[in-house]
mmCIF file of C-alpha atoms in Angstrom:
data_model
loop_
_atom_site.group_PDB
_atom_site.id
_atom_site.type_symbol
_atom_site.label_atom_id
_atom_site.label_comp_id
_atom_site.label_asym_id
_atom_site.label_seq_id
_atom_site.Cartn_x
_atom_site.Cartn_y
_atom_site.Cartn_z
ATOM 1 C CA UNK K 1 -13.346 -4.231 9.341
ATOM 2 C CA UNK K 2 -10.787 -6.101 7.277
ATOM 3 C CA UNK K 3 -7.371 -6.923 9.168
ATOM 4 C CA UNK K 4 -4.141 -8.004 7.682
ATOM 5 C CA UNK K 5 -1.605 -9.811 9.705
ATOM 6 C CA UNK K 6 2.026 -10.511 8.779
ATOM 7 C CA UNK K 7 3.707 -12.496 11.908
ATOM 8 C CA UNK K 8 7.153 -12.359 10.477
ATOM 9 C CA UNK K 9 8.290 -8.664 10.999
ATOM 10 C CA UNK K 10 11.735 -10.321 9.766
ATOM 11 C CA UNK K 11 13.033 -12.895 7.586
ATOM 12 C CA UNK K 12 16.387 -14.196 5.963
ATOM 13 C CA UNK K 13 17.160 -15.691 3.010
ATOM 14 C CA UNK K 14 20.355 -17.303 1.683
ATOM 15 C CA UNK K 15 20.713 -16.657 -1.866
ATOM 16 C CA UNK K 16 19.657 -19.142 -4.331
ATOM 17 C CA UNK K 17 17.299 -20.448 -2.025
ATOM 18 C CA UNK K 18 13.650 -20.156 -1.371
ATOM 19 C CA UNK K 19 11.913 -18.296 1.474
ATOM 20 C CA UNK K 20 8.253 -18.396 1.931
ATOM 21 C CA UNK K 21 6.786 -14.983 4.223
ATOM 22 C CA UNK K 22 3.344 -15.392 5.542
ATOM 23 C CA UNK K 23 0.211 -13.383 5.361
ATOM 24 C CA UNK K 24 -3.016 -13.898 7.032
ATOM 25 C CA UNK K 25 -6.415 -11.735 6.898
ATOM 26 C CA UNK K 26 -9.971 -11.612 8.658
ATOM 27 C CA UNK K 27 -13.268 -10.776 6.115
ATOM 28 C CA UNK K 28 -16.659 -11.455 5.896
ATOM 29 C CA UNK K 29 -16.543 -9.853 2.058
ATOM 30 C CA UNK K 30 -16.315 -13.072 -0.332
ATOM 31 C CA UNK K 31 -14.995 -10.526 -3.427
ATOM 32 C CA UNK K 32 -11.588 -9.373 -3.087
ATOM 33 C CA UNK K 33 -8.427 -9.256 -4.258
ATOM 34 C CA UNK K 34 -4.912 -10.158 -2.303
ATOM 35 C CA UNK K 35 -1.582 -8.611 -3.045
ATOM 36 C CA UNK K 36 1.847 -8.692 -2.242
ATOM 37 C CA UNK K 37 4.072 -5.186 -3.092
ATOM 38 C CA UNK K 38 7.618 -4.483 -2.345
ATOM 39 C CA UNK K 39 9.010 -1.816 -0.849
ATOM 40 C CA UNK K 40 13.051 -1.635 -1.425
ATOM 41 C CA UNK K 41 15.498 1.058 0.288
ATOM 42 C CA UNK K 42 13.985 3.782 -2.225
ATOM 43 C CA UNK K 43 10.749 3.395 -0.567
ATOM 44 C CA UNK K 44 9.025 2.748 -3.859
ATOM 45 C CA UNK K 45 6.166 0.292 -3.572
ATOM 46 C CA UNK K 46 5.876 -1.804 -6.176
ATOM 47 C CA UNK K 47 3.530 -4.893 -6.935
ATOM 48 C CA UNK K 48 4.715 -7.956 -6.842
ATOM 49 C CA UNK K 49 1.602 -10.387 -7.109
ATOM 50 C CA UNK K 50 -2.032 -10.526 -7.312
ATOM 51 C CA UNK K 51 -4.581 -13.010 -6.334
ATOM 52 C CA UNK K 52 -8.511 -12.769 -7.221
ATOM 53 C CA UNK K 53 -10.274 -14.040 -4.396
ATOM 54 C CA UNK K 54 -12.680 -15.797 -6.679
ATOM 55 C CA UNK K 55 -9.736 -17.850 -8.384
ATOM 56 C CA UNK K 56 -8.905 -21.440 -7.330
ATOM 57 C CA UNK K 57 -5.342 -21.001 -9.098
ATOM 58 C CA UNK K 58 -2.794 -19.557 -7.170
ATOM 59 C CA UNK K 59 -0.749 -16.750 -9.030
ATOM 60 C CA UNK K 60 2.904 -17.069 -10.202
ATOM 61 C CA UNK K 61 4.913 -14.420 -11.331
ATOM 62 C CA UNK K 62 8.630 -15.429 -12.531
ATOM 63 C CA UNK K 63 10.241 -16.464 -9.393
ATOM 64 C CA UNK K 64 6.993 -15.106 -7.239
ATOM 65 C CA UNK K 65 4.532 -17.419 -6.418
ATOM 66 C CA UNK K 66 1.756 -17.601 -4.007
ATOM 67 C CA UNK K 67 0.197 -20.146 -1.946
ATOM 68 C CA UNK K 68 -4.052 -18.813 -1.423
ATOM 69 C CA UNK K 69 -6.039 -20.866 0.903
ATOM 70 C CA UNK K 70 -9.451 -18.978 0.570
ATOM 71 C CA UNK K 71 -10.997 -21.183 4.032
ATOM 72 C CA UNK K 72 -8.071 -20.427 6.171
ATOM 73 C CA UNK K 73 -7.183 -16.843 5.183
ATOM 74 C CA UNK K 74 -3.990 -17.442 4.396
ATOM 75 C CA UNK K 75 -1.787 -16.003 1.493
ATOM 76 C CA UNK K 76 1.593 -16.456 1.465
ATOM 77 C CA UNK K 77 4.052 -15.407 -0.682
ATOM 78 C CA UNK K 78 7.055 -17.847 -1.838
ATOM 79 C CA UNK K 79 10.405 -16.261 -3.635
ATOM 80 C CA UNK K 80 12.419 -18.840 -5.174
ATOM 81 C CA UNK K 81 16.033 -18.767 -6.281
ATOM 82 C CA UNK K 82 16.232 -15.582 -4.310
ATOM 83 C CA UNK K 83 18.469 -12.623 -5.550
ATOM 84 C CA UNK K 84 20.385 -9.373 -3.848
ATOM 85 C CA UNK K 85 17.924 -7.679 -5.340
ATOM 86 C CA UNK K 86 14.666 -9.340 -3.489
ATOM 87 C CA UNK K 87 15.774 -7.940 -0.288
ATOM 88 C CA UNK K 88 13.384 -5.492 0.675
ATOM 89 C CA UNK K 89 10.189 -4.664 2.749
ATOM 90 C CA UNK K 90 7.442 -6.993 1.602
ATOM 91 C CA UNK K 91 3.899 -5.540 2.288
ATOM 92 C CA UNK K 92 0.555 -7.936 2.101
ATOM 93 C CA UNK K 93 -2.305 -5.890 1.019
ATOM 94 C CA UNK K 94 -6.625 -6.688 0.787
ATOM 95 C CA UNK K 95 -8.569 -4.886 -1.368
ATOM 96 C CA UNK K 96 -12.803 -5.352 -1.182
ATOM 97 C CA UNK K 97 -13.580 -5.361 -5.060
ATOM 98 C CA UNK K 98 -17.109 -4.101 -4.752
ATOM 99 C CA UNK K 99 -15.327 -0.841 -2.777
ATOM 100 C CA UNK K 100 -11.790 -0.332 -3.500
ATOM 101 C CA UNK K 101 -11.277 1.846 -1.213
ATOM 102 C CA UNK K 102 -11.619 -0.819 1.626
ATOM 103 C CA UNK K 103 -7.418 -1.154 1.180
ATOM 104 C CA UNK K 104 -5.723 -2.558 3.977
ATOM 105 C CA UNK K 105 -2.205 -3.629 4.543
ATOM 106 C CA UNK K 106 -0.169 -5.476 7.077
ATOM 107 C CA UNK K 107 2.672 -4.236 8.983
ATOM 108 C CA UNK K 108 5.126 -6.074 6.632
ATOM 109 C CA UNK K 109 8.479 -8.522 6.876
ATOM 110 C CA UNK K 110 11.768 -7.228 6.067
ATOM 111 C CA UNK K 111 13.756 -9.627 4.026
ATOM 112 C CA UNK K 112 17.660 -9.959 4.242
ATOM 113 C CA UNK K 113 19.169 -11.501 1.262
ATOM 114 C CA UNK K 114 22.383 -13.125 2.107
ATOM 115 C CA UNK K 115 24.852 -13.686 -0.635
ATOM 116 C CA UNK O 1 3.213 9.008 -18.498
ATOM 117 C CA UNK O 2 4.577 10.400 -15.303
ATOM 118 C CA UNK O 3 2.117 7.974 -12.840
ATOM 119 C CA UNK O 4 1.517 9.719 -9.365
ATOM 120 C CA UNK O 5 3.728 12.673 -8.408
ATOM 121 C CA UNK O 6 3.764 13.964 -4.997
ATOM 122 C CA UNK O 7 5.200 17.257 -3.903
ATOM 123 C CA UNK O 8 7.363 18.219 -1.863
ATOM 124 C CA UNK O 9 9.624 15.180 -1.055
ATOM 125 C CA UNK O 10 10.482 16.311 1.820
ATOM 126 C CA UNK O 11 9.433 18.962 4.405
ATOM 127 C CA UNK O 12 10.049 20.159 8.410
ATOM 128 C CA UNK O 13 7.065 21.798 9.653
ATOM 129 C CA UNK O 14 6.557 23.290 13.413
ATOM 130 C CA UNK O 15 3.830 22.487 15.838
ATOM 131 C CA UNK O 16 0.648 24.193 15.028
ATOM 132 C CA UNK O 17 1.625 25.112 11.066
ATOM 133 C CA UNK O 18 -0.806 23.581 8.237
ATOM 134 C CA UNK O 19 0.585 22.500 4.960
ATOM 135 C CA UNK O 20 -1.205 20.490 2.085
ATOM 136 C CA UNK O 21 0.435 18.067 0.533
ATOM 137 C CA UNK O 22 -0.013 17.602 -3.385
ATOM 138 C CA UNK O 23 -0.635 14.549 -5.234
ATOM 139 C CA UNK O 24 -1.413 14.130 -9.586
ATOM 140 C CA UNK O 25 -2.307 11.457 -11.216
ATOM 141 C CA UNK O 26 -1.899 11.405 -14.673
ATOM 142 C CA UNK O 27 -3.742 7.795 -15.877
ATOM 143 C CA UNK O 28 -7.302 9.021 -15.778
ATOM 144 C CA UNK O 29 -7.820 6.661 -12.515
ATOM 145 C CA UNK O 30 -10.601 6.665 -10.584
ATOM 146 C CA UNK O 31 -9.300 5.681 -7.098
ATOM 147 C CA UNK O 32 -6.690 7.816 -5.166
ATOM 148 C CA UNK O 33 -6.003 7.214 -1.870
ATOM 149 C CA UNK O 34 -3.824 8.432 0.591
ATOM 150 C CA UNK O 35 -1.976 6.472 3.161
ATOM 151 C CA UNK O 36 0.727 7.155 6.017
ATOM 152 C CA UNK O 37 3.769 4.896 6.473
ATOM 153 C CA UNK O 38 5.492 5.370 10.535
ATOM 154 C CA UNK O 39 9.165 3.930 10.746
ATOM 155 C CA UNK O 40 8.785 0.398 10.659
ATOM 156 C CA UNK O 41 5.157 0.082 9.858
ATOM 157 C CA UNK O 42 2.682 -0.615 7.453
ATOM 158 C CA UNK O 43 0.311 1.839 5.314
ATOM 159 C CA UNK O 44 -2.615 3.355 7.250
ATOM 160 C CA UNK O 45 -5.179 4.393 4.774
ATOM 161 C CA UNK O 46 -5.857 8.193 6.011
ATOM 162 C CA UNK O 47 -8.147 9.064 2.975
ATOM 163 C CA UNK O 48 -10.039 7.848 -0.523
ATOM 164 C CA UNK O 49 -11.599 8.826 -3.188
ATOM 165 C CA UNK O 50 -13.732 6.517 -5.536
ATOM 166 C CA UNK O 51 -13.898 10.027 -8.084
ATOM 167 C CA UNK O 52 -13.963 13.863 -8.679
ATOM 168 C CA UNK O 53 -15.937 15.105 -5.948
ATOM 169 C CA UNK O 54 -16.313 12.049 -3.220
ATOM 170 C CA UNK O 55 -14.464 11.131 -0.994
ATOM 171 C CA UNK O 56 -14.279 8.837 2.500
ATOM 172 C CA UNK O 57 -12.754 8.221 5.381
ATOM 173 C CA UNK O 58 -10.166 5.300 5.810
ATOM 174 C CA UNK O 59 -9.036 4.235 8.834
ATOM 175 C CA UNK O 60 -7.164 7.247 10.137
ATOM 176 C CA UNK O 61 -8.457 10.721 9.207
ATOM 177 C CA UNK O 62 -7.833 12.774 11.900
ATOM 178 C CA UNK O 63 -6.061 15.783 11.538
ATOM 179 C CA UNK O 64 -6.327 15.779 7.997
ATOM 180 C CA UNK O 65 -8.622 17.079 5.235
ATOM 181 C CA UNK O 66 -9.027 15.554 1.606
ATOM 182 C CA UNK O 67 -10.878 17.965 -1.595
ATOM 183 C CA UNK O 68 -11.085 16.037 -4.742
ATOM 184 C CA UNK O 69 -12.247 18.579 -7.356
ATOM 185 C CA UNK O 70 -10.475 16.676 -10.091
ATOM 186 C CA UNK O 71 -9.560 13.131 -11.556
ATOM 187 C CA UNK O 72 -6.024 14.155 -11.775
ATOM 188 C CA UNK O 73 -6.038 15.988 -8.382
ATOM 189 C CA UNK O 74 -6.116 14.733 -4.715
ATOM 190 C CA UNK O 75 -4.328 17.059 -2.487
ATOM 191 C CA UNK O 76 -3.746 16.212 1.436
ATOM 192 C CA UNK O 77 -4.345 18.777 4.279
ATOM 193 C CA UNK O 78 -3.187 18.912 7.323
ATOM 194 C CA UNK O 79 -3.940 21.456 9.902
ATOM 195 C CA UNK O 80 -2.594 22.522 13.012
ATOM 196 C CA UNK O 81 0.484 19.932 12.749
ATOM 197 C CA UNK O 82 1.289 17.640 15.755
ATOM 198 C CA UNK O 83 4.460 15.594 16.190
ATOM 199 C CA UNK O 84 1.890 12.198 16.021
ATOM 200 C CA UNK O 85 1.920 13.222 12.287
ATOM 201 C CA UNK O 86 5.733 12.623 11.572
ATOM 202 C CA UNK O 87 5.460 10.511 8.878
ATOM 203 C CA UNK O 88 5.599 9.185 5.050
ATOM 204 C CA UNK O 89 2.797 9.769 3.137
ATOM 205 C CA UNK O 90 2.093 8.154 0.096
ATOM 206 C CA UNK O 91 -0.564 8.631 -2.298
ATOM 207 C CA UNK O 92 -1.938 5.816 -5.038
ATOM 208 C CA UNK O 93 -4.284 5.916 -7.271
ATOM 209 C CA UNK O 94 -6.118 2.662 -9.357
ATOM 210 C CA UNK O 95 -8.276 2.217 -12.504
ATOM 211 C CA UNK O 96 -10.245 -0.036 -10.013
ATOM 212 C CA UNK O 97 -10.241 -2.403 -12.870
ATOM 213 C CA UNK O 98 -7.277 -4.773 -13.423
ATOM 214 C CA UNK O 99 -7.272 -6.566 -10.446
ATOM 215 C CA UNK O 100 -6.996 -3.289 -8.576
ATOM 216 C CA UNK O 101 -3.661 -2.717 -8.350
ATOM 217 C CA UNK O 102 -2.483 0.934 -6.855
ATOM 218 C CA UNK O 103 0.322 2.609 -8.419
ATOM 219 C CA UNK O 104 2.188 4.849 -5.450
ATOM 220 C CA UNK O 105 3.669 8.111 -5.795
ATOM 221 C CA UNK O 106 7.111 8.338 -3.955
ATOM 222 C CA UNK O 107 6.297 9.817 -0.553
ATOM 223 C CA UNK O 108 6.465 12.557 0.806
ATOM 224 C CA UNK O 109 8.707 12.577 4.235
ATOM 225 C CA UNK O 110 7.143 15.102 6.873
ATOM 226 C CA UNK O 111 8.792 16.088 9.949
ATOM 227 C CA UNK O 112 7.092 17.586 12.773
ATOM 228 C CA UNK O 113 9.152 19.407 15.411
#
Protein backbone atom coordinates (compact mmCIF):
# COMPACT_ATOMS: atom_id res chain seq x y z
CA UNK A 1 0.00 0.00 0.00
CA UNK A 2 1.11 3.52 -0.82
CA UNK A 3 1.89 5.82 2.34
CA UNK A 4 2.27 9.52 2.44
CA UNK A 5 4.14 11.19 5.18
CA UNK A 6 4.21 14.91 6.00
CA UNK A 7 6.58 15.37 9.28
CA UNK A 8 5.76 18.99 9.68
CA UNK A 9 2.14 19.03 11.13
CA UNK A 10 3.10 22.91 11.48
CA UNK A 11 5.01 25.52 9.88
CA UNK A 12 5.56 29.43 9.89
CA UNK A 13 6.33 31.72 7.49
CA UNK A 14 7.26 35.41 7.64
CA UNK A 15 5.87 37.18 4.80
CA UNK A 16 7.91 37.85 1.84
CA UNK A 17 9.92 35.02 2.57
CA UNK A 18 10.20 31.48 1.45
CA UNK A 19 9.16 28.33 3.34
CA UNK A 20 9.78 24.95 2.00
CA UNK A 21 7.09 21.98 3.73
CA UNK A 22 8.15 18.46 3.20
CA UNK A 23 6.52 15.41 1.81
CA UNK A 24 7.74 11.95 1.67
CA UNK A 25 6.00 8.62 0.22
CA UNK A 26 6.65 4.70 0.08
CA UNK A 27 5.70 2.79 -3.59
CA UNK A 28 6.71 0.06 -5.47
CA UNK A 29 4.37 1.56 -8.56
CA UNK A 30 6.99 3.46 -10.94
CA UNK A 31 3.74 5.49 -12.70
CA UNK A 32 2.29 8.09 -10.65
CA UNK A 33 1.57 11.35 -10.16
CA UNK A 34 2.43 13.72 -6.90
CA UNK A 35 0.40 16.66 -5.78
CA UNK A 36 0.24 19.31 -3.47
CA UNK A 37 -3.60 20.94 -2.72
CA UNK A 38 -4.54 23.57 -0.30
CA UNK A 39 -7.00 23.59 2.00
CA UNK A 40 -7.76 27.34 3.43
CA UNK A 41 -10.32 28.18 6.42
CA UNK A 42 -13.30 27.45 3.85
CA UNK A 43 -12.21 23.96 3.71
CA UNK A 44 -12.05 24.05 -0.05
CA UNK A 45 -9.27 21.91 -1.46
CA UNK A 46 -7.72 23.23 -4.13
CA UNK A 47 -4.60 22.12 -6.29
CA UNK A 48 -1.74 23.72 -6.03
CA UNK A 49 0.93 21.60 -8.04
CA UNK A 50 1.45 18.54 -9.95
CA UNK A 51 4.36 16.37 -10.62
CA UNK A 52 4.40 13.28 -13.22
CA UNK A 53 6.41 10.74 -11.75
CA UNK A 54 7.94 10.00 -15.10
CA UNK A 55 9.25 13.73 -15.45
CA UNK A 56 12.86 14.69 -14.58
CA UNK A 57 11.66 18.51 -14.38
CA UNK A 58 10.35 19.59 -11.31
CA UNK A 59 7.00 21.65 -11.62
CA UNK A 60 6.66 25.43 -10.95
CA UNK A 61 3.62 27.16 -10.66
CA UNK A 62 3.93 31.14 -10.07
CA UNK A 63 5.38 31.35 -6.70
CA UNK A 64 4.87 27.29 -6.19
CA UNK A 65 7.57 25.23 -6.92
CA UNK A 66 8.56 21.77 -6.16
CA UNK A 67 11.63 19.99 -5.42
CA UNK A 68 10.93 15.78 -6.80
CA UNK A 69 13.63 13.41 -5.97
CA UNK A 70 12.12 10.21 -7.64
CA UNK A 71 15.14 7.75 -5.63
CA UNK A 72 14.50 9.20 -2.29
CA UNK A 73 10.71 9.72 -2.28
CA UNK A 74 10.76 12.97 -1.53
CA UNK A 75 8.52 15.91 -2.84
CA UNK A 76 8.57 18.96 -1.32
CA UNK A 77 6.83 21.86 -1.90
CA UNK A 78 8.62 25.48 -1.79
CA UNK A 79 6.33 28.89 -1.57
CA UNK A 80 8.29 31.84 -2.28
CA UNK A 81 7.58 35.48 -1.53
CA UNK A 82 4.85 34.15 0.68
CA UNK A 83 1.47 36.07 1.03
CA UNK A 84 -1.57 36.35 3.82
CA UNK A 85 -3.24 34.53 1.57
CA UNK A 86 -0.87 31.19 1.43
CA UNK A 87 -1.71 30.45 4.92
CA UNK A 88 -3.62 27.45 4.94
CA UNK A 89 -3.64 23.58 5.34
CA UNK A 90 -1.29 22.15 2.75
CA UNK A 91 -2.15 18.46 1.85
CA UNK A 92 0.53 16.10 -0.20
CA UNK A 93 -1.35 13.68 -2.24
CA UNK A 94 -0.12 10.17 -4.58
CA UNK A 95 -2.08 9.08 -7.16
CA UNK A 96 -1.10 5.39 -9.06
CA UNK A 97 -1.78 6.44 -12.81
CA UNK A 98 -2.54 2.97 -14.05
CA UNK A 99 -5.51 3.01 -11.08
CA UNK A 100 -6.57 6.32 -9.98
CA UNK A 101 -8.28 5.32 -7.47
CA UNK A 102 -5.08 4.28 -5.48
CA UNK A 103 -5.33 8.21 -3.93
CA UNK A 104 -3.59 8.72 -0.86
CA UNK A 105 -2.85 11.75 1.16
CA UNK A 106 -0.77 12.76 4.11
CA UNK A 107 -1.92 14.15 7.27
CA UNK A 108 -0.90 17.70 6.15
CA UNK A 109 1.15 21.00 7.64
CA UNK A 110 -0.66 23.98 8.66
CA UNK A 111 1.03 27.10 7.52
CA UNK A 112 0.95 30.47 9.51
CA UNK A 113 1.67 33.43 7.44
CA UNK A 114 3.05 36.17 9.49
CA UNK A 115 2.75 39.66 8.20
CA UNK B 1 -20.42 24.27 -14.79
CA UNK B 2 -21.28 23.76 -11.18
CA UNK B 3 -18.14 20.99 -10.50
CA UNK B 4 -19.07 18.58 -7.54
CA UNK B 5 -22.00 19.50 -5.29
CA UNK B 6 -22.57 17.76 -2.14
CA UNK B 7 -25.72 17.87 -0.09
CA UNK B 8 -26.50 18.66 2.83
CA UNK B 9 -23.64 20.88 4.23
CA UNK B 10 -24.26 20.12 7.28
CA UNK B 11 -26.19 17.53 9.37
CA UNK B 12 -26.62 16.05 13.30
CA UNK B 13 -27.62 12.57 13.18
CA UNK B 14 -28.25 10.15 16.40
CA UNK B 15 -26.66 6.85 17.12
CA UNK B 16 -28.12 4.10 15.12
CA UNK B 17 -29.92 6.53 12.25
CA UNK B 18 -28.72 5.97 8.44
CA UNK B 19 -28.50 8.86 6.10
CA UNK B 20 -26.91 8.97 2.50
CA UNK B 21 -25.06 11.58 1.62
CA UNK B 22 -25.35 13.02 -2.07
CA UNK B 23 -22.68 13.90 -4.35
CA UNK B 24 -23.06 15.25 -8.57
CA UNK B 25 -20.69 15.72 -10.75
CA UNK B 26 -21.38 17.63 -13.57
CA UNK B 27 -17.90 17.26 -15.95
CA UNK B 28 -18.66 13.87 -17.39
CA UNK B 29 -15.65 12.43 -15.09
CA UNK B 30 -14.94 9.14 -14.72
CA UNK B 31 -13.43 8.91 -11.19
CA UNK B 32 -15.42 9.91 -8.00
CA UNK B 33 -14.25 9.16 -4.87
CA UNK B 34 -15.19 9.73 -1.55
CA UNK B 35 -12.97 10.58 1.33
CA UNK B 36 -13.38 11.53 5.18
CA UNK B 37 -11.44 14.43 6.74
CA UNK B 38 -11.28 14.03 11.15
CA UNK B 39 -10.26 17.43 12.90
CA UNK B 40 -6.80 17.83 12.20
CA UNK B 41 -6.24 15.08 9.75
CA UNK B 42 -5.76 14.13 6.39
CA UNK B 43 -8.30 12.53 3.71
CA UNK B 44 -9.04 8.81 4.20
CA UNK B 45 -10.26 7.47 0.96
CA UNK B 46 -13.62 5.58 2.19
CA UNK B 47 -14.82 4.76 -1.43
CA UNK B 48 -14.12 4.91 -5.53
CA UNK B 49 -15.43 4.54 -8.47
CA UNK B 50 -13.41 4.18 -11.82
CA UNK B 51 -17.32 4.48 -13.68
CA UNK B 52 -21.16 3.94 -13.75
CA UNK B 53 -21.59 0.75 -12.15
CA UNK B 54 -18.03 -0.19 -10.33
CA UNK B 55 -16.90 0.61 -7.63
CA UNK B 56 -13.98 -0.33 -4.78
CA UNK B 57 -12.98 -0.17 -1.62
CA UNK B 58 -10.35 2.48 -0.39
CA UNK B 59 -8.84 2.32 2.65
CA UNK B 60 -11.72 2.79 5.05
CA UNK B 61 -15.14 1.39 4.06
CA UNK B 62 -16.66 0.33 6.96
CA UNK B 63 -19.87 1.45 7.86
CA UNK B 64 -20.55 2.79 4.64
CA UNK B 65 -22.10 1.77 1.31
CA UNK B 66 -21.30 3.33 -2.24
CA UNK B 67 -24.08 2.67 -5.60
CA UNK B 68 -22.82 4.27 -8.68
CA UNK B 69 -25.68 3.92 -11.20
CA UNK B 70 -24.59 7.06 -12.98
CA UNK B 71 -21.54 9.21 -14.27
CA UNK B 72 -22.99 12.19 -12.66
CA UNK B 73 -24.09 10.31 -9.48
CA UNK B 74 -22.12 8.85 -6.47
CA UNK B 75 -24.14 8.96 -3.39
CA UNK B 76 -22.59 7.89 0.20
CA UNK B 77 -24.44 5.59 2.71
CA UNK B 78 -24.09 5.22 5.93
CA UNK B 79 -25.96 2.91 8.14
CA UNK B 80 -26.52 2.49 11.62
CA UNK B 81 -24.41 5.81 12.53
CA UNK B 82 -21.67 5.62 15.25
CA UNK B 83 -19.96 8.60 16.87
CA UNK B 84 -16.40 7.10 15.08
CA UNK B 85 -18.15 8.59 11.97
CA UNK B 86 -18.15 12.35 13.08
CA UNK B 87 -16.61 13.73 10.33
CA UNK B 88 -16.11 15.82 6.90
CA UNK B 89 -16.74 14.11 3.98
CA UNK B 90 -15.70 15.17 0.79
CA UNK B 91 -16.34 13.82 -2.50
CA UNK B 92 -14.00 14.40 -5.89
CA UNK B 93 -14.27 13.32 -8.93
CA UNK B 94 -11.32 13.29 -12.03
CA UNK B 95 -11.27 12.90 -15.85
CA UNK B 96 -8.35 10.51 -14.89
CA UNK B 97 -6.62 12.25 -17.67
CA UNK B 98 -4.77 15.56 -17.05
CA UNK B 99 -2.43 14.59 -14.67
CA UNK B 100 -5.27 13.35 -12.50
CA UNK B 101 -6.17 16.05 -10.65
CA UNK B 102 -9.55 15.69 -8.34
CA UNK B 103 -11.82 18.51 -8.17
CA UNK B 104 -13.62 18.37 -4.41
CA UNK B 105 -17.03 19.18 -3.61
CA UNK B 106 -17.28 21.32 -0.35
CA UNK B 107 -17.94 18.80 2.42
CA UNK B 108 -20.35 17.80 4.03
CA UNK B 109 -19.93 18.23 8.08
CA UNK B 110 -21.68 15.19 9.95
CA UNK B 111 -22.20 15.06 13.54
CA UNK B 112 -22.89 12.03 15.39
CA UNK B 113 -24.37 12.29 18.89
Amino acid sequence: AQTVTQSQPEMSVQEAETVTLSCTYDTSESDYYLFWYKQPPSRQMILVIRQEAYKQQNATENRFSVNFQKAAKSFSLKISDSQLGDAAMYFCAYIYSTNAGKSTFGDGTTLTVKP
Amino acid sequence: NAGVTQTPKFRILKIGQSMTLQCTQDMNHNYMYWYRQDPGMGLKLIYYSVGAGITDKGEVPNGYNVSRSTTEDFPLRLELAAPSQTSVYFCASSSGGSGYEQFFGPGTRLTVL
